[in-house]
Short mmCIF file of C-alpha atoms in Angstrom, two decimals:
data_model
loop_
_atom_site.label_atom_id
_atom_site.label_comp_id
_atom_site.label_asym_id
_atom_site.label_seq_id
_atom_site.Cartn_x
_atom_site.Cartn_y
_atom_site.Cartn_z
CA MET A 1 145.31 83.63 158.54
CA PRO A 2 148.62 82.65 156.81
CA ASP A 3 148.72 82.88 152.99
CA ILE A 4 149.63 79.19 152.78
CA ILE A 5 146.15 78.44 154.15
CA LYS A 6 144.26 81.47 152.84
CA LYS A 7 144.97 80.97 149.11
CA PRO A 8 143.98 77.26 148.89
CA LEU A 9 140.86 78.03 150.95
CA LYS A 10 139.97 80.89 148.59
CA TYR A 11 140.41 78.70 145.49
CA THR A 12 138.45 75.84 147.07
CA THR A 13 135.58 78.15 148.02
CA ALA A 14 135.48 79.63 144.51
CA PHE A 15 135.51 76.15 142.95
CA ILE A 16 132.63 74.94 145.13
CA LYS A 17 130.67 78.13 144.42
CA HIS A 18 130.98 77.73 140.65
CA ASN A 19 130.56 73.94 140.63
CA ALA A 20 127.99 73.40 143.37
CA VAL A 21 126.04 70.59 141.67
CA PHE A 22 129.23 68.69 140.78
CA CYS A 23 130.49 68.95 144.38
CA ILE A 24 127.17 67.66 145.73
CA ALA A 25 127.26 64.76 143.24
CA ALA A 26 130.87 63.94 144.19
CA VAL A 27 130.02 63.84 147.91
CA LEU A 28 126.99 61.62 147.26
CA ALA A 29 129.11 59.26 145.15
CA LEU A 30 131.84 59.03 147.81
CA VAL A 31 129.33 58.35 150.59
CA THR A 32 127.75 55.48 148.66
CA CYS A 33 131.21 54.07 147.88
CA LEU A 34 131.58 53.51 151.62
CA LEU A 35 128.31 51.56 151.63
CA VAL A 36 129.05 49.65 148.42
CA PRO A 37 132.83 49.20 148.09
CA PRO A 38 134.18 49.52 144.51
CA ASP A 39 134.12 46.29 142.52
CA LYS A 40 133.95 45.07 138.92
CA GLU A 41 130.27 46.09 138.66
CA TYR A 42 131.22 49.77 138.84
CA ILE A 43 132.24 49.90 135.17
CA GLY A 44 128.67 48.97 134.25
CA TYR A 45 127.37 52.10 135.97
CA PHE A 46 128.67 54.44 133.29
CA ASP A 47 126.68 55.36 130.19
CA PHE A 48 129.57 56.14 127.86
CA LYS A 49 127.29 57.04 124.96
CA THR A 50 125.63 59.81 126.97
CA LEU A 51 129.00 61.15 128.13
CA THR A 52 130.35 61.07 124.57
CA CYS A 53 127.30 62.78 123.03
CA LEU A 54 127.35 65.43 125.72
CA PHE A 55 131.08 66.08 125.27
CA CYS A 56 130.79 66.36 121.48
CA THR A 57 127.84 68.77 121.64
CA LEU A 58 129.48 70.96 124.30
CA ALA A 59 132.81 71.06 122.48
CA VAL A 60 131.30 72.17 119.16
CA VAL A 61 129.12 74.76 120.90
CA CYS A 62 132.25 76.13 122.61
CA ALA A 63 133.93 76.42 119.19
CA LEU A 64 130.93 78.37 117.86
CA LYS A 65 130.94 80.54 120.95
CA ASN A 66 134.66 81.28 120.51
CA ILE A 67 133.91 82.94 117.15
CA ARG A 68 130.99 84.75 118.85
CA PHE A 69 128.56 83.11 116.43
CA PHE A 70 125.54 83.16 118.76
CA THR A 71 126.25 86.60 120.23
CA ILE A 72 126.70 88.34 116.87
CA LEU A 73 123.65 86.65 115.39
CA ALA A 74 121.44 87.37 118.40
CA ARG A 75 122.65 90.96 118.71
CA SER A 76 121.80 91.69 115.09
CA ILE A 77 118.29 90.31 115.67
CA VAL A 78 117.73 92.31 118.87
CA ARG A 79 118.89 95.55 117.21
CA LYS A 80 115.85 95.39 114.96
CA SER A 81 113.59 95.79 118.02
CA GLY A 82 111.68 99.06 118.19
CA THR A 83 110.19 98.74 121.68
CA LEU A 84 111.31 97.44 125.05
CA ARG A 85 108.69 94.68 124.94
CA THR A 86 109.91 93.47 121.54
CA ALA A 87 113.54 93.54 122.68
CA VAL A 88 112.88 91.62 125.92
CA THR A 89 110.60 89.11 124.17
CA THR A 90 113.28 88.55 121.52
CA LEU A 91 115.93 87.98 124.19
CA ILE A 92 113.74 85.50 126.05
CA PHE A 93 112.78 83.50 122.97
CA ILE A 94 116.33 83.49 121.60
CA THR A 95 117.24 81.83 124.91
CA PHE A 96 114.18 79.58 124.71
CA PHE A 97 114.91 78.19 121.26
CA GLY A 98 118.67 78.44 121.71
CA SER A 99 118.48 75.98 124.60
CA MET A 100 117.15 73.36 122.15
CA LEU A 101 120.37 73.55 120.16
CA ILE A 102 123.13 74.46 122.60
CA ALA A 103 121.72 73.21 125.96
CA ASN A 104 120.21 75.37 128.68
CA ASP A 105 123.34 76.32 130.63
CA MET A 106 125.28 77.31 127.50
CA ALA A 107 122.27 79.31 126.24
CA LEU A 108 122.27 81.33 129.45
CA LEU A 109 126.03 81.88 129.47
CA THR A 110 125.67 83.19 125.91
CA PHE A 111 122.48 85.26 126.07
CA LEU A 112 122.35 86.64 129.63
CA PRO A 113 125.24 89.05 128.88
CA LEU A 114 123.33 90.10 125.75
CA GLY A 115 120.29 90.83 127.92
CA TYR A 116 122.42 93.00 130.17
CA TYR A 117 123.88 94.82 127.16
CA VAL A 118 120.43 95.56 125.69
CA LEU A 119 118.89 96.82 128.96
CA GLU A 120 121.92 98.90 129.81
CA ALA A 121 122.06 100.44 126.32
CA ALA A 122 118.33 101.23 126.51
CA LYS A 123 118.76 102.55 130.09
CA LYS A 124 116.09 100.13 131.33
CA GLU A 125 118.09 98.30 134.03
CA GLU A 126 114.98 98.12 136.24
CA TRP A 127 113.75 95.30 133.97
CA MET A 128 116.90 93.23 134.45
CA ALA A 129 115.61 90.87 137.16
CA TYR A 130 112.38 90.28 135.23
CA THR A 131 114.28 89.59 132.00
CA PHE A 132 116.94 87.38 133.59
CA ILE A 133 114.35 85.28 135.43
CA LEU A 134 112.29 84.73 132.28
CA GLN A 135 115.45 83.93 130.31
CA ASN A 136 116.28 81.38 133.01
CA ILE A 137 112.81 79.80 132.84
CA ALA A 138 113.00 79.85 129.03
CA ALA A 139 116.36 78.05 129.08
CA ASN A 140 115.11 75.36 131.48
CA LEU A 141 111.84 74.73 129.66
CA GLY A 142 112.75 75.45 126.04
CA GLY A 143 115.20 72.59 125.85
CA MET A 144 112.68 69.98 126.94
CA LEU A 145 111.30 69.35 123.45
CA THR A 146 114.51 67.84 122.03
CA PRO A 147 116.66 64.92 123.24
CA PHE A 148 119.77 67.14 123.27
CA GLY A 149 118.09 70.30 124.63
CA ASN A 150 118.74 69.44 128.28
CA PRO A 151 121.45 67.12 129.67
CA GLN A 152 118.86 65.03 131.53
CA ASN A 153 116.95 64.55 128.27
CA LEU A 154 120.05 63.25 126.51
CA TYR A 155 120.61 60.76 129.31
CA LEU A 156 117.01 59.49 129.50
CA TYR A 157 116.69 59.35 125.71
CA THR A 158 119.75 57.08 125.63
CA GLU A 159 119.04 55.14 128.82
CA PHE A 160 115.53 54.07 127.78
CA ASN A 161 116.26 54.00 124.03
CA ILE A 162 113.22 56.20 123.39
CA PRO A 163 112.18 56.59 119.73
CA THR A 164 112.62 60.22 118.63
CA HIS A 165 109.02 60.73 117.52
CA GLU A 166 107.78 59.34 120.85
CA PHE A 167 110.14 61.60 122.79
CA VAL A 168 108.82 64.70 120.99
CA SER A 169 105.19 63.62 121.44
CA ILE A 170 105.75 63.08 125.19
CA MET A 171 107.19 66.55 125.66
CA PHE A 172 105.06 68.52 123.20
CA ILE A 173 102.14 69.45 125.51
CA PRO A 174 104.27 70.76 128.42
CA PHE A 175 106.49 72.51 125.87
CA ALA A 176 103.48 74.22 124.25
CA ALA A 177 102.10 75.19 127.68
CA ALA A 178 105.45 76.62 128.74
CA THR A 179 105.66 78.59 125.48
CA ALA A 180 102.23 80.12 126.08
CA MET A 181 103.04 81.01 129.71
CA ILE A 182 106.33 82.68 128.78
CA LEU A 183 104.63 84.64 126.00
CA ILE A 184 101.96 85.86 128.46
CA CYS A 185 104.71 87.05 130.84
CA CYS A 186 106.33 88.99 127.98
CA LEU A 187 103.10 90.94 127.48
CA PHE A 188 103.63 92.66 130.85
CA VAL A 189 106.80 94.38 129.63
CA SER A 190 106.42 98.07 128.76
CA LYS A 191 105.85 98.94 125.09
CA GLU A 192 107.89 102.16 125.29
CA LYS A 193 110.21 102.94 122.38
CA ILE A 194 113.93 102.24 122.67
CA VAL A 195 116.88 102.93 120.41
CA LEU A 196 119.83 100.54 120.28
CA ASP A 197 123.18 101.18 118.64
CA SER A 198 122.88 100.01 115.05
CA GLU A 199 126.62 99.83 114.39
CA ASN A 200 128.08 96.35 114.23
CA SER A 201 131.68 95.98 113.21
CA GLU A 202 131.75 92.30 114.16
CA ARG A 203 131.16 89.74 111.46
CA ILE A 204 130.76 86.00 111.73
CA PRO A 205 133.72 84.23 110.04
CA LYS A 206 131.72 82.31 107.45
CA LEU A 207 134.21 79.54 106.67
CA ARG A 208 134.89 78.60 110.30
CA ALA A 209 131.21 78.95 111.19
CA SER A 210 130.22 76.64 108.33
CA PHE A 211 132.77 74.06 109.45
CA TYR A 212 131.58 74.16 113.06
CA ILE A 213 127.93 73.92 112.01
CA ILE A 214 128.80 70.75 110.08
CA LEU A 215 130.44 69.37 113.23
CA PHE A 216 127.37 70.37 115.24
CA ALA A 217 125.16 68.51 112.78
CA LEU A 218 127.44 65.50 113.24
CA SER A 219 127.02 65.68 117.02
CA ILE A 220 123.23 65.67 116.54
CA ILE A 221 123.51 62.69 114.21
CA ILE A 222 125.35 60.85 116.99
CA VAL A 223 122.54 61.62 119.44
CA PHE A 224 119.98 60.25 116.98
CA ARG A 225 121.99 57.00 116.69
CA VAL A 226 122.66 57.38 112.95
CA ILE A 227 126.36 56.53 113.37
CA PRO A 228 128.24 54.88 116.28
CA TYR A 229 129.11 57.43 118.94
CA TRP A 230 132.81 56.55 119.02
CA ILE A 231 133.19 57.39 115.30
CA GLY A 232 131.65 60.82 115.88
CA LEU A 233 133.89 61.35 118.90
CA VAL A 234 137.05 60.65 116.90
CA ILE A 235 136.01 62.95 114.01
CA ILE A 236 134.95 65.85 116.24
CA LEU A 237 137.92 65.54 118.58
CA ILE A 238 140.49 65.49 115.76
CA SER A 239 138.72 68.33 113.93
CA LEU A 240 138.70 70.59 116.98
CA LEU A 241 142.29 69.74 117.90
CA ILE A 242 143.21 71.11 114.48
CA ALA A 243 140.71 74.00 114.24
CA ASP A 244 140.26 75.21 117.82
CA ARG A 245 141.94 73.50 120.77
CA LYS A 246 140.60 76.16 123.13
CA ALA A 247 137.08 74.86 122.52
CA ILE A 248 138.05 71.50 124.01
CA ALA A 249 139.58 73.23 127.02
CA LYS A 250 136.40 75.27 127.60
CA VAL A 251 134.03 72.28 127.70
CA ASP A 252 131.97 72.18 130.89
CA TYR A 253 133.82 69.25 132.46
CA SER A 254 132.04 69.81 135.76
CA LEU A 255 128.81 68.81 134.01
CA LEU A 256 130.46 65.65 132.65
CA GLY A 257 131.88 65.02 136.12
CA THR A 258 128.41 65.45 137.61
CA PHE A 259 127.10 62.73 135.31
CA ALA A 260 130.02 60.43 136.14
CA CYS A 261 129.50 60.90 139.89
CA MET A 262 125.76 60.39 139.59
CA PHE A 263 126.29 57.18 137.64
CA VAL A 264 128.29 55.89 140.62
CA PHE A 265 125.75 57.22 143.14
CA ALA A 266 122.73 55.82 141.27
CA GLY A 267 124.43 52.48 140.61
CA ASN A 268 125.30 52.05 144.28
CA MET A 269 121.86 53.12 145.47
CA SER A 270 120.24 50.50 143.22
CA ARG A 271 122.28 47.83 145.03
CA ILE A 272 121.08 48.84 148.51
CA GLY A 273 117.90 46.86 149.12
CA ILE A 274 116.04 49.17 151.48
CA ILE A 275 116.77 52.26 149.35
CA LYS A 276 115.68 50.46 146.20
CA ASP A 277 112.40 49.42 147.83
CA ILE A 278 111.63 52.93 149.15
CA LEU A 279 112.38 54.77 145.89
CA SER A 280 110.60 52.20 143.76
CA SER A 281 107.53 52.49 146.00
CA LEU A 282 107.48 56.30 145.86
CA LEU A 283 107.91 56.36 142.08
CA GLU A 284 105.22 53.74 141.64
CA LYS A 285 102.74 55.98 143.50
CA ASN A 286 103.47 59.11 141.45
CA THR A 287 106.55 59.33 139.24
CA LEU A 288 105.68 62.84 138.01
CA ILE A 289 105.34 64.49 141.42
CA PHE A 290 108.19 62.65 143.12
CA SER A 291 110.69 63.32 140.31
CA ALA A 292 109.76 67.02 140.23
CA LEU A 293 110.13 67.28 144.02
CA SER A 294 113.45 65.44 143.87
CA CYS A 295 114.79 68.15 141.52
CA GLN A 296 114.08 70.79 144.14
CA VAL A 297 116.58 69.14 146.48
CA ILE A 298 119.30 67.53 144.34
CA SER A 299 118.78 69.27 140.95
CA ASN A 300 117.32 67.86 137.74
CA VAL A 301 120.34 66.07 136.23
CA PRO A 302 121.13 64.04 139.37
CA SER A 303 117.43 63.28 139.80
CA ALA A 304 117.16 61.92 136.25
CA VAL A 305 120.17 59.64 136.67
CA LEU A 306 119.15 58.40 140.12
CA LEU A 307 115.43 57.84 139.55
CA SER A 308 115.92 56.12 136.18
CA GLN A 309 117.27 53.16 138.13
CA PHE A 310 113.95 52.62 139.91
CA THR A 311 111.21 53.15 137.31
CA ASP A 312 110.36 52.27 133.73
CA ASN A 313 107.82 55.09 133.48
CA TYR A 314 110.08 57.30 131.39
CA ALA A 315 107.26 59.53 130.14
CA GLU A 316 106.38 60.84 133.61
CA LEU A 317 110.05 60.89 134.58
CA LEU A 318 110.80 63.09 131.55
CA HIS A 319 107.98 65.43 132.52
CA GLY A 320 109.07 65.56 136.14
CA VAL A 321 112.79 66.25 135.67
CA ASN A 322 112.15 68.86 132.97
CA ILE A 323 109.38 70.74 134.77
CA GLY A 324 111.28 70.22 138.03
CA GLY A 325 114.03 72.49 136.71
CA THR A 326 111.76 75.35 137.79
CA GLY A 327 111.20 75.94 141.50
CA THR A 328 114.16 76.40 143.84
CA LEU A 329 117.51 77.92 142.93
CA ILE A 330 119.18 74.50 143.11
CA ALA A 331 116.57 72.75 140.96
CA SER A 332 118.74 73.36 137.90
CA LEU A 333 122.36 74.26 137.24
CA ALA A 334 121.01 76.89 134.84
CA SER A 335 119.28 78.68 137.73
CA LEU A 336 122.53 78.95 139.64
CA ILE A 337 124.21 80.40 136.54
CA THR A 338 121.50 83.08 136.24
CA PHE A 339 121.67 83.87 139.97
CA ARG A 340 125.45 84.32 139.73
CA GLU A 341 125.16 86.54 136.63
CA TYR A 342 122.48 88.77 138.17
CA THR A 343 124.03 89.20 141.62
CA SER A 344 127.48 89.92 140.15
CA ARG A 345 125.93 92.92 138.34
CA ASN A 346 123.46 93.86 141.11
CA PRO A 347 125.15 92.92 144.42
CA GLY A 348 122.67 94.83 146.57
CA LYS A 349 119.53 93.20 145.17
CA THR A 350 119.97 89.53 146.08
CA GLY A 351 116.86 89.34 148.27
CA TYR A 352 114.71 91.07 145.67
CA TYR A 353 115.92 88.68 142.97
CA VAL A 354 115.39 85.52 145.05
CA GLY A 355 111.86 86.62 145.96
CA MET A 356 110.87 87.36 142.36
CA PHE A 357 112.65 84.23 141.11
CA SER A 358 110.79 82.02 143.59
CA LEU A 359 107.41 83.56 142.74
CA PHE A 360 107.73 83.07 138.99
CA ASN A 361 109.37 79.64 139.15
CA PHE A 362 106.90 78.09 141.57
CA VAL A 363 103.96 79.41 139.54
CA PHE A 364 105.42 77.74 136.44
CA LEU A 365 106.14 74.56 138.41
CA VAL A 366 102.62 74.25 139.84
CA VAL A 367 100.81 75.10 136.58
CA LEU A 368 102.91 72.71 134.47
CA LEU A 369 102.59 69.90 137.01
CA PHE A 370 98.82 70.40 136.96
CA ILE A 371 98.76 70.19 133.15
CA CYS A 372 101.02 67.14 133.02
CA SER A 373 98.96 65.31 135.60
CA PHE A 374 96.15 65.08 133.03
CA ILE A 375 98.30 63.84 130.16
#
């Protein structure tokens, strides 16, 4: 094959591989544009507040990641572990609670490499699949308690204008159940002693870290509607242009693009009568089950955006699209990130990983759906 064809094909394949959910969302949006030609109503599809809040949070998190804030802090915590079980449990719960603050995909990109470092240093690589899978589940489920913990939460919180205390009360029971299940899984890790390198020449730059934490607090204030989102956008954008332009460049624009495409897709679908009737009917019968099943096919963020157009039952929809992040590999972008990280380090164990991943994820999915069905 000539290079003139081979190189673009290689880049295209790599782009699709690393941005699978965005590519699916773009195709869905384009298909519906053929059914509902673009018109003046399209501008009303977009939730600019959600996009702004998401951009601000991601940008500040990237700035903190650029100074290795999370890695240095987490590594110092893990070094205090005396046993393998303590180390793995610490890794999993750092990811679990980290997803509340920096979103699930960013938590995994930050803490999966740390998990690899710990297991390799302790010469316990045989626990890598187990640890990565539980970190993945922790990232998907840990973020469900807060409006900014998962991208779909941020969207639904804004779309339905849910009061913060109500949001937390809706998600508390599945969050507590997920916490208990993850903790039980940690108990199966060996208690054998391990020794990790105690040297740490890296230090968090206190001044820059303090500045970025203030910006992060500002991004949270925007989410909680304390100040207009456009004011926060201007302050954060100007601050990062001065302090760290690379952070803006490293924002996950494919995630923002996924939201933009799904706004178009969902908006168009709501204008097609037969589709609107079918989806509304299915959601009316069981919003929880249908939304969770939808995630297994088109992922949780697209499901949240699409199904929000056809139901006002935001409590069950929140449960469904959060719990639905467990299950198949494509149920959540975070799961694809973990799969890519594991297989890049263990290329000969793909089948083993997928089998173990499916077992754990579907157990979590079924148990949590059962619990939520009684709420």
